[in-house]
mmCIF file of C-alpha atoms in Angstrom:
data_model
loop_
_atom_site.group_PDB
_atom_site.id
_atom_site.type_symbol
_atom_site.label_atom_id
_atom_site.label_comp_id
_atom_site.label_asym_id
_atom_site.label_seq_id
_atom_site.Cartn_x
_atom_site.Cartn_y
_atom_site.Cartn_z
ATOM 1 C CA UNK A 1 0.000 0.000 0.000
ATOM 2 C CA UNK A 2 1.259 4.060 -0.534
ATOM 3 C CA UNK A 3 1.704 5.731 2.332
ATOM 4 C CA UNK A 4 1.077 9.239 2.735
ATOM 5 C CA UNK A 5 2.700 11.309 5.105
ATOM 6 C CA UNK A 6 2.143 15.393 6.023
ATOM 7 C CA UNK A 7 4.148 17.890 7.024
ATOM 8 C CA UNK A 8 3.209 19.824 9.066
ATOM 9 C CA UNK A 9 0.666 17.890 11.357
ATOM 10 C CA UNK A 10 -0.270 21.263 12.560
ATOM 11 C CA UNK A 11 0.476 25.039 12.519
ATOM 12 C CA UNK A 12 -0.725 28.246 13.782
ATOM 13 C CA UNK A 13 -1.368 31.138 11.767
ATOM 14 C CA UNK A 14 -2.888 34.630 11.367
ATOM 15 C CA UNK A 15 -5.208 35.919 8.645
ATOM 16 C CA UNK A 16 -3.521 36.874 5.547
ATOM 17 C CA UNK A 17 -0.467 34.700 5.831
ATOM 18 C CA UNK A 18 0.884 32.302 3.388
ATOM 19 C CA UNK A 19 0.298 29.117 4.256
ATOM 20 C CA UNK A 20 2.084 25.908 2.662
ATOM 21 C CA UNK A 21 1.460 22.038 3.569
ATOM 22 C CA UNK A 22 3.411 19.569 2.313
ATOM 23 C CA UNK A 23 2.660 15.852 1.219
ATOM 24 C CA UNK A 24 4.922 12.846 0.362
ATOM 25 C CA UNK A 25 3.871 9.394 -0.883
ATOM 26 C CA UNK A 26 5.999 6.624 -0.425
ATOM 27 C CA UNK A 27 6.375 5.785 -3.845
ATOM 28 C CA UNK A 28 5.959 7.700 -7.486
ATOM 29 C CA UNK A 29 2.158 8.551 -7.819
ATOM 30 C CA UNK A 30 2.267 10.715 -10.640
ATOM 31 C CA UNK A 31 -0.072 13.621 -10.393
ATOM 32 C CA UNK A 32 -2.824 11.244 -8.769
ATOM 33 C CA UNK A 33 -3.282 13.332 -5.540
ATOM 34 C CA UNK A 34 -5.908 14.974 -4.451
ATOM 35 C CA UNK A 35 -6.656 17.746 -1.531
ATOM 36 C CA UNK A 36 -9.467 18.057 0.515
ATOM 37 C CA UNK A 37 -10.794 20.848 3.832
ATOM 38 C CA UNK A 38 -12.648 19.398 6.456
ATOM 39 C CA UNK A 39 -14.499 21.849 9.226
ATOM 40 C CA UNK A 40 -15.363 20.092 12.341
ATOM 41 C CA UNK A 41 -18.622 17.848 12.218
ATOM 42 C CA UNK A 42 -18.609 17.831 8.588
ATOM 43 C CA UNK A 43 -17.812 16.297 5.980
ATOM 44 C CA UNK A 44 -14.663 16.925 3.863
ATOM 45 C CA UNK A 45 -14.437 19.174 0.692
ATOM 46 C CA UNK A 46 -12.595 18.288 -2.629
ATOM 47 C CA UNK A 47 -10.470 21.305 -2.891
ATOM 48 C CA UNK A 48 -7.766 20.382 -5.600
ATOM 49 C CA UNK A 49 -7.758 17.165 -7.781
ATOM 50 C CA UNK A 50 -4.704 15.395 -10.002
ATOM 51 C CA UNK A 51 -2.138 17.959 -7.960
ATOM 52 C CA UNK A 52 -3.089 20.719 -9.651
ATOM 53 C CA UNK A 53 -6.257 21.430 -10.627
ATOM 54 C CA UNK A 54 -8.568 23.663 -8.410
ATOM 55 C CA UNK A 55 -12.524 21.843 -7.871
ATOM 56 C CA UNK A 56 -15.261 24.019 -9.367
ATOM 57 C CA UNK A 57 -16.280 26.570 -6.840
ATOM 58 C CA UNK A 58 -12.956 26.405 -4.884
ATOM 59 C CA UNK A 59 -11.383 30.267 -3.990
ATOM 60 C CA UNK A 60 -8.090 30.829 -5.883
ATOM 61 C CA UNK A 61 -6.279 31.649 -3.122
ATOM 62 C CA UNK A 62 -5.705 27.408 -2.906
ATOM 63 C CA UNK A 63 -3.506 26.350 -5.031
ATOM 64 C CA UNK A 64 -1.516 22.572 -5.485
ATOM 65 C CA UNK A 65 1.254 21.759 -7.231
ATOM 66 C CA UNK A 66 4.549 18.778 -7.373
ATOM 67 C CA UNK A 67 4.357 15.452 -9.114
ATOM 68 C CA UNK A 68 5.929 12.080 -8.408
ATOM 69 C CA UNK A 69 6.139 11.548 -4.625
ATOM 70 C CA UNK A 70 6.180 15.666 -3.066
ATOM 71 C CA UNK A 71 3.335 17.748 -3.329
ATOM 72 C CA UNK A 72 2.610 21.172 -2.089
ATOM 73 C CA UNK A 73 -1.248 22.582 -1.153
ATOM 74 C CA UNK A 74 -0.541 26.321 -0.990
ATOM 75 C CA UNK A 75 -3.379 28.978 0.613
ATOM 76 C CA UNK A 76 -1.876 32.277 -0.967
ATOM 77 C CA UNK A 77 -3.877 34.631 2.097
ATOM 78 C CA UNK A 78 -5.308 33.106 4.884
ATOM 79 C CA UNK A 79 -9.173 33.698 5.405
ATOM 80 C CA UNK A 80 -10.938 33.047 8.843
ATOM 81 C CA UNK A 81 -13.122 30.668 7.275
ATOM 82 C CA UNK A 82 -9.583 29.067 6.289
ATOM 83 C CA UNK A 83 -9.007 27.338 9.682
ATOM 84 C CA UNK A 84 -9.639 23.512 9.290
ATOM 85 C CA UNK A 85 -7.874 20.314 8.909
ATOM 86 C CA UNK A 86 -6.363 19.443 5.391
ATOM 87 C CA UNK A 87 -5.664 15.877 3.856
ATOM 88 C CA UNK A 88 -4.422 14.521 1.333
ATOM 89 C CA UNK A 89 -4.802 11.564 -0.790
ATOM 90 C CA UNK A 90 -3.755 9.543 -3.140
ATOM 91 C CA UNK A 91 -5.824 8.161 -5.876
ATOM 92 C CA UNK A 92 -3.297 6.843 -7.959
ATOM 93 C CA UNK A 93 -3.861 2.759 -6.721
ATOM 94 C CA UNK A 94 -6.118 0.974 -4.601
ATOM 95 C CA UNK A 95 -6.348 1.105 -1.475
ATOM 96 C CA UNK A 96 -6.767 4.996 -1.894
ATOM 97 C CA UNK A 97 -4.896 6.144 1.156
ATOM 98 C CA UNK A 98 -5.089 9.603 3.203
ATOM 99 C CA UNK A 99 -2.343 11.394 4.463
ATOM 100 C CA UNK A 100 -2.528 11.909 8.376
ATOM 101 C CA UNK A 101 -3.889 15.476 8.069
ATOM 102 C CA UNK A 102 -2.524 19.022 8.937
ATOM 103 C CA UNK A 103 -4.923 21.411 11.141
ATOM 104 C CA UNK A 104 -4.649 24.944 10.665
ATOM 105 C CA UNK A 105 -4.969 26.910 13.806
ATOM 106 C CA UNK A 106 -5.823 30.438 14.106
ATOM 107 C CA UNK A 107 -2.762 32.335 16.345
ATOM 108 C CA UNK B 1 -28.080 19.119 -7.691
ATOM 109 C CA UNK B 2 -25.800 16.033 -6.294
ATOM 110 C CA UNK B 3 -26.954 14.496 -2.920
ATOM 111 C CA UNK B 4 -25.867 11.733 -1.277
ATOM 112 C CA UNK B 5 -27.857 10.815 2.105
ATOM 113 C CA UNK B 6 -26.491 8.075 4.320
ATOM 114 C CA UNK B 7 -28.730 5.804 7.115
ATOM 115 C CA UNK B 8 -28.404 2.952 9.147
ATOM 116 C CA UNK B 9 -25.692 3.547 11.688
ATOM 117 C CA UNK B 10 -25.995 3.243 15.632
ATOM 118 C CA UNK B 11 -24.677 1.236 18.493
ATOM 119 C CA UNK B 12 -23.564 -2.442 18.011
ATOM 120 C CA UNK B 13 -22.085 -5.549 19.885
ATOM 121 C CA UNK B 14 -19.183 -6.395 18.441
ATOM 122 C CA UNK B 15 -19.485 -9.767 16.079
ATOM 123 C CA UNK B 16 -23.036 -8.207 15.038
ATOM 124 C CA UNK B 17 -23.831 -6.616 11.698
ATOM 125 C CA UNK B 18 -24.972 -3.972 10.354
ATOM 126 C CA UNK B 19 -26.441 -2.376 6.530
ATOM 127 C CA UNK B 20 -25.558 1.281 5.951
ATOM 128 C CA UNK B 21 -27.587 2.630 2.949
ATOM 129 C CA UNK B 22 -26.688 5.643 0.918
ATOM 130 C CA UNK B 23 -29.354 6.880 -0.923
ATOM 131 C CA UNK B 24 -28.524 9.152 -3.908
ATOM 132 C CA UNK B 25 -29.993 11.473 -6.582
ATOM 133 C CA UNK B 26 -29.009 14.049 -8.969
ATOM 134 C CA UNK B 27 -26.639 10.968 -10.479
ATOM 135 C CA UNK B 28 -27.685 7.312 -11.345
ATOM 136 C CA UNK B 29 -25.326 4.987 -8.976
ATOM 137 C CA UNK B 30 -24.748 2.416 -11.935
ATOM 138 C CA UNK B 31 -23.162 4.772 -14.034
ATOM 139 C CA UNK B 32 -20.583 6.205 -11.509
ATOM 140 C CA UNK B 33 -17.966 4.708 -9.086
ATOM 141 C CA UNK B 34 -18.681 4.846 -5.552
ATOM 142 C CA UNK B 35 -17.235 4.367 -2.050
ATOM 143 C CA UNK B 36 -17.194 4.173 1.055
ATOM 144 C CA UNK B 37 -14.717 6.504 3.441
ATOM 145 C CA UNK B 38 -14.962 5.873 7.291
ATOM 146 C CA UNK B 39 -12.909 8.044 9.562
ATOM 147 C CA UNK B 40 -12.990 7.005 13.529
ATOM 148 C CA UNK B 41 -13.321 9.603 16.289
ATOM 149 C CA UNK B 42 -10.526 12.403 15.733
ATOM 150 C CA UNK B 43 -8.398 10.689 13.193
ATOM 151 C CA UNK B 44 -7.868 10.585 9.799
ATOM 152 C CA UNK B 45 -10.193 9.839 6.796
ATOM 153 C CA UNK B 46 -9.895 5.690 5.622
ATOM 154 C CA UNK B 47 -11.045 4.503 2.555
ATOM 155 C CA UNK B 48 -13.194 1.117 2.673
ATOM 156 C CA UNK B 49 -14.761 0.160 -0.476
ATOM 157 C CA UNK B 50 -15.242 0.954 -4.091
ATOM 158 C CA UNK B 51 -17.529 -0.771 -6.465
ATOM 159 C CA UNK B 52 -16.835 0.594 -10.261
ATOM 160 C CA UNK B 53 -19.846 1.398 -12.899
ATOM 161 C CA UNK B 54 -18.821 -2.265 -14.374
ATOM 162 C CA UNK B 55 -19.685 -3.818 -10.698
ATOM 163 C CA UNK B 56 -16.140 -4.619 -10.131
ATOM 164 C CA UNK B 57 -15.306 -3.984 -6.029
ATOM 165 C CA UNK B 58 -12.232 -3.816 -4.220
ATOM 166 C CA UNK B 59 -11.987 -3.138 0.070
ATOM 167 C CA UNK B 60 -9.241 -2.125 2.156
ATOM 168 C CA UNK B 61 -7.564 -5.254 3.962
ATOM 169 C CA UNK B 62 -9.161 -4.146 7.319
ATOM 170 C CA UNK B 63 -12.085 -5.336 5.940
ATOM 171 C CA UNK B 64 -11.873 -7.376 3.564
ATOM 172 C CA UNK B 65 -14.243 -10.698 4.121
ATOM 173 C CA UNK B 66 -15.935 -9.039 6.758
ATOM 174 C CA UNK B 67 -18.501 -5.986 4.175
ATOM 175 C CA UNK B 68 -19.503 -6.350 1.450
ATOM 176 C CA UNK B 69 -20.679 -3.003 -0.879
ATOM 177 C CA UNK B 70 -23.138 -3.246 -3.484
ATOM 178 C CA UNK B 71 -26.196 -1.038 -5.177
ATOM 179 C CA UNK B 72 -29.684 -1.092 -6.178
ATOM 180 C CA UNK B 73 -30.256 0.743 -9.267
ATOM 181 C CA UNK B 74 -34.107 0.452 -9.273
ATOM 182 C CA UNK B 75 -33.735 2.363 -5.604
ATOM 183 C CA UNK B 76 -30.565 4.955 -6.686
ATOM 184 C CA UNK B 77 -28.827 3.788 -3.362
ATOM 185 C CA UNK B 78 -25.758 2.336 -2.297
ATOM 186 C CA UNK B 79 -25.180 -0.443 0.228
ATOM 187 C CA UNK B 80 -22.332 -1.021 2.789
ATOM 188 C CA UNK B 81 -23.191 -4.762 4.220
ATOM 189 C CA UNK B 82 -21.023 -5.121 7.447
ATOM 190 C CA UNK B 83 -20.792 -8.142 9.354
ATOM 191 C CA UNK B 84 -18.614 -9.510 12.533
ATOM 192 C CA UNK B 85 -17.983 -5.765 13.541
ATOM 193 C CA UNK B 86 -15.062 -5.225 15.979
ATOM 194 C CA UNK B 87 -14.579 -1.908 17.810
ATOM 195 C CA UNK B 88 -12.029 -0.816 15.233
ATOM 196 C CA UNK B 89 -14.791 -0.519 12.847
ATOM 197 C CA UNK B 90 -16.387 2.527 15.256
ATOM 198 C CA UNK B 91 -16.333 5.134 12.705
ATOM 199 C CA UNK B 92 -18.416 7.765 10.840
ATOM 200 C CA UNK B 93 -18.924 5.920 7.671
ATOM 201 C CA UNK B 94 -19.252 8.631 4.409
ATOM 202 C CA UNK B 95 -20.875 7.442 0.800
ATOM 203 C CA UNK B 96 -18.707 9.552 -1.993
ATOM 204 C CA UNK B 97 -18.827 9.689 -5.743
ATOM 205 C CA UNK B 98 -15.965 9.434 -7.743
ATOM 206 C CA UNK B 99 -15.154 12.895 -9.952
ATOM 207 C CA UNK B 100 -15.725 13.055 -13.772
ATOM 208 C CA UNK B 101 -15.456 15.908 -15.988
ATOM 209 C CA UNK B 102 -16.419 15.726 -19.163
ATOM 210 C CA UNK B 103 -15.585 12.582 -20.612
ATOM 211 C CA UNK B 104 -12.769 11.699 -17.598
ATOM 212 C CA UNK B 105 -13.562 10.311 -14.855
ATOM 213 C CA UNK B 106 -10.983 9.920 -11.785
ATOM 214 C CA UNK B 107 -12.477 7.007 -9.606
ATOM 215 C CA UNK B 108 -10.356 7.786 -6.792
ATOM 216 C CA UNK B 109 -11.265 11.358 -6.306
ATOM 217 C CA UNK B 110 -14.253 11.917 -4.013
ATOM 218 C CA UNK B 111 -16.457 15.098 -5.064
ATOM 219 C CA UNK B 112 -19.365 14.410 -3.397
ATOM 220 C CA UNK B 113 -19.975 13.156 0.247
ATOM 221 C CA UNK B 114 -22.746 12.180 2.036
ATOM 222 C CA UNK B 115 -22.705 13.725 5.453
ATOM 223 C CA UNK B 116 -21.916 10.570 7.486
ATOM 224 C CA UNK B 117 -23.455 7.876 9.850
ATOM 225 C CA UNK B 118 -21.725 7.140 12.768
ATOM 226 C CA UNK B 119 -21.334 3.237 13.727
ATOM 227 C CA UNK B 120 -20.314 2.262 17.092
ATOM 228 C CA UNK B 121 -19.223 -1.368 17.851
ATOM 229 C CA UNK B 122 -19.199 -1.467 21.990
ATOM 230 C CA UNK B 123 -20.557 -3.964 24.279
#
């Protein structure tokens, strides 16, 4: 099975930073990874899909890029409605697999 | 407008069994792939199940032999079958579709979610 690993597994920030998350898999996926927000009690959101592309409806301030095994999800200015927990996954082979997640914390 | 609306969860002894359904509209559940995502109080997301447009399914080896997913197409809903439940298995348990734009579909990419039913296996 891929494993998926995040970096970091959680951070502080303010509104209007830069914020950066990074994701490895433990072998070459390609550009099979996906990103996804998840707010507490609810369900997760498909914000970016094959590393790059943003879902219909997403803000442009999220952005994804890398390719093989490191991949970046990249929130150009923090928003309060920003703070959440971000995963990522790989949909490159089955079993799909989930990186641990990265919470974003407002400081 | 996609909708995916999941039922059936609740509190179980362990070695019991239990259906979640997934009913769905705004898509046809033959024609897409589907699966199952669990994630267990405050960790991370797990994928269970797929079953492909063709019928083909696959299941993560934590539960392999033990559920079963299938679908109705006369009803538009989804089925998770789960049987000898252990307390690993306590979980919110999420129906999702696969993505497809256009003429590509991505079966691994989950762009619509239900919004969960929670299983718990306690005694």
């Amino acid at each position: 099975d891929i494993q998926m690993t995040q970096s970091p597994s959680s951070l502080s920030a303010s509104v209007g930073d830069r914020v950066t998350i990074a994701c490895r898999a433990s072998e070459t996926i390609s550009t099979s990874l996906d990103w996804y927000q998840q707010k507490p009690g609810k369900a997760p959101n498909l914000l970016i899909f094959a590393a790059s592309n943003l879902q219909t409806g997403v803000p442009s301030r999220f952005s994804g890029s890398g390719s093989g095994t490191d991949f970046t999800l990249t929130i150009s200015s923090l928003q309060p409605e920003d703070f959440a927990t971000y995963y990522c996954q790989q949909s490159y082979s089955i079993p799909f697999t989930f990186g641990p997640g990265t919470r974003v914390n407002i400081k | 407008e996609v909708q995916m609306v999941e039922s059936g969860g609740g509190l179980i002894q362990p070695g019991g069994s239990l259906r979640l359904s997934c009913a769905a509209s705004g898509f046809t559940v033959n024609n897409n792939s589907l699966s199952w995502v669990r994630q267990a109080p405050g960790k991370a997301l797990e994928w269970v199940s797929i079953i492909f447009p063709a019928g083909g399914t696959y299941y993560a080896d934590s539960v392999k032999g033990r559920f079963t997913i299938s679908r109705d197409h006369s009803k538009n809903t989804l089925y998770l079958q789960m049987n000898s439940l252990r307390a690993e298995d306590t979980a919110v348990y999420y129906c999702v579709k696969g993505y497809c734009s256009g003429h590509r579909c991505y079966s691994g990419t989950f762009d619509s979610w239900g919004q969960g039913t929670l299983v718990t296996v306690s005694s």
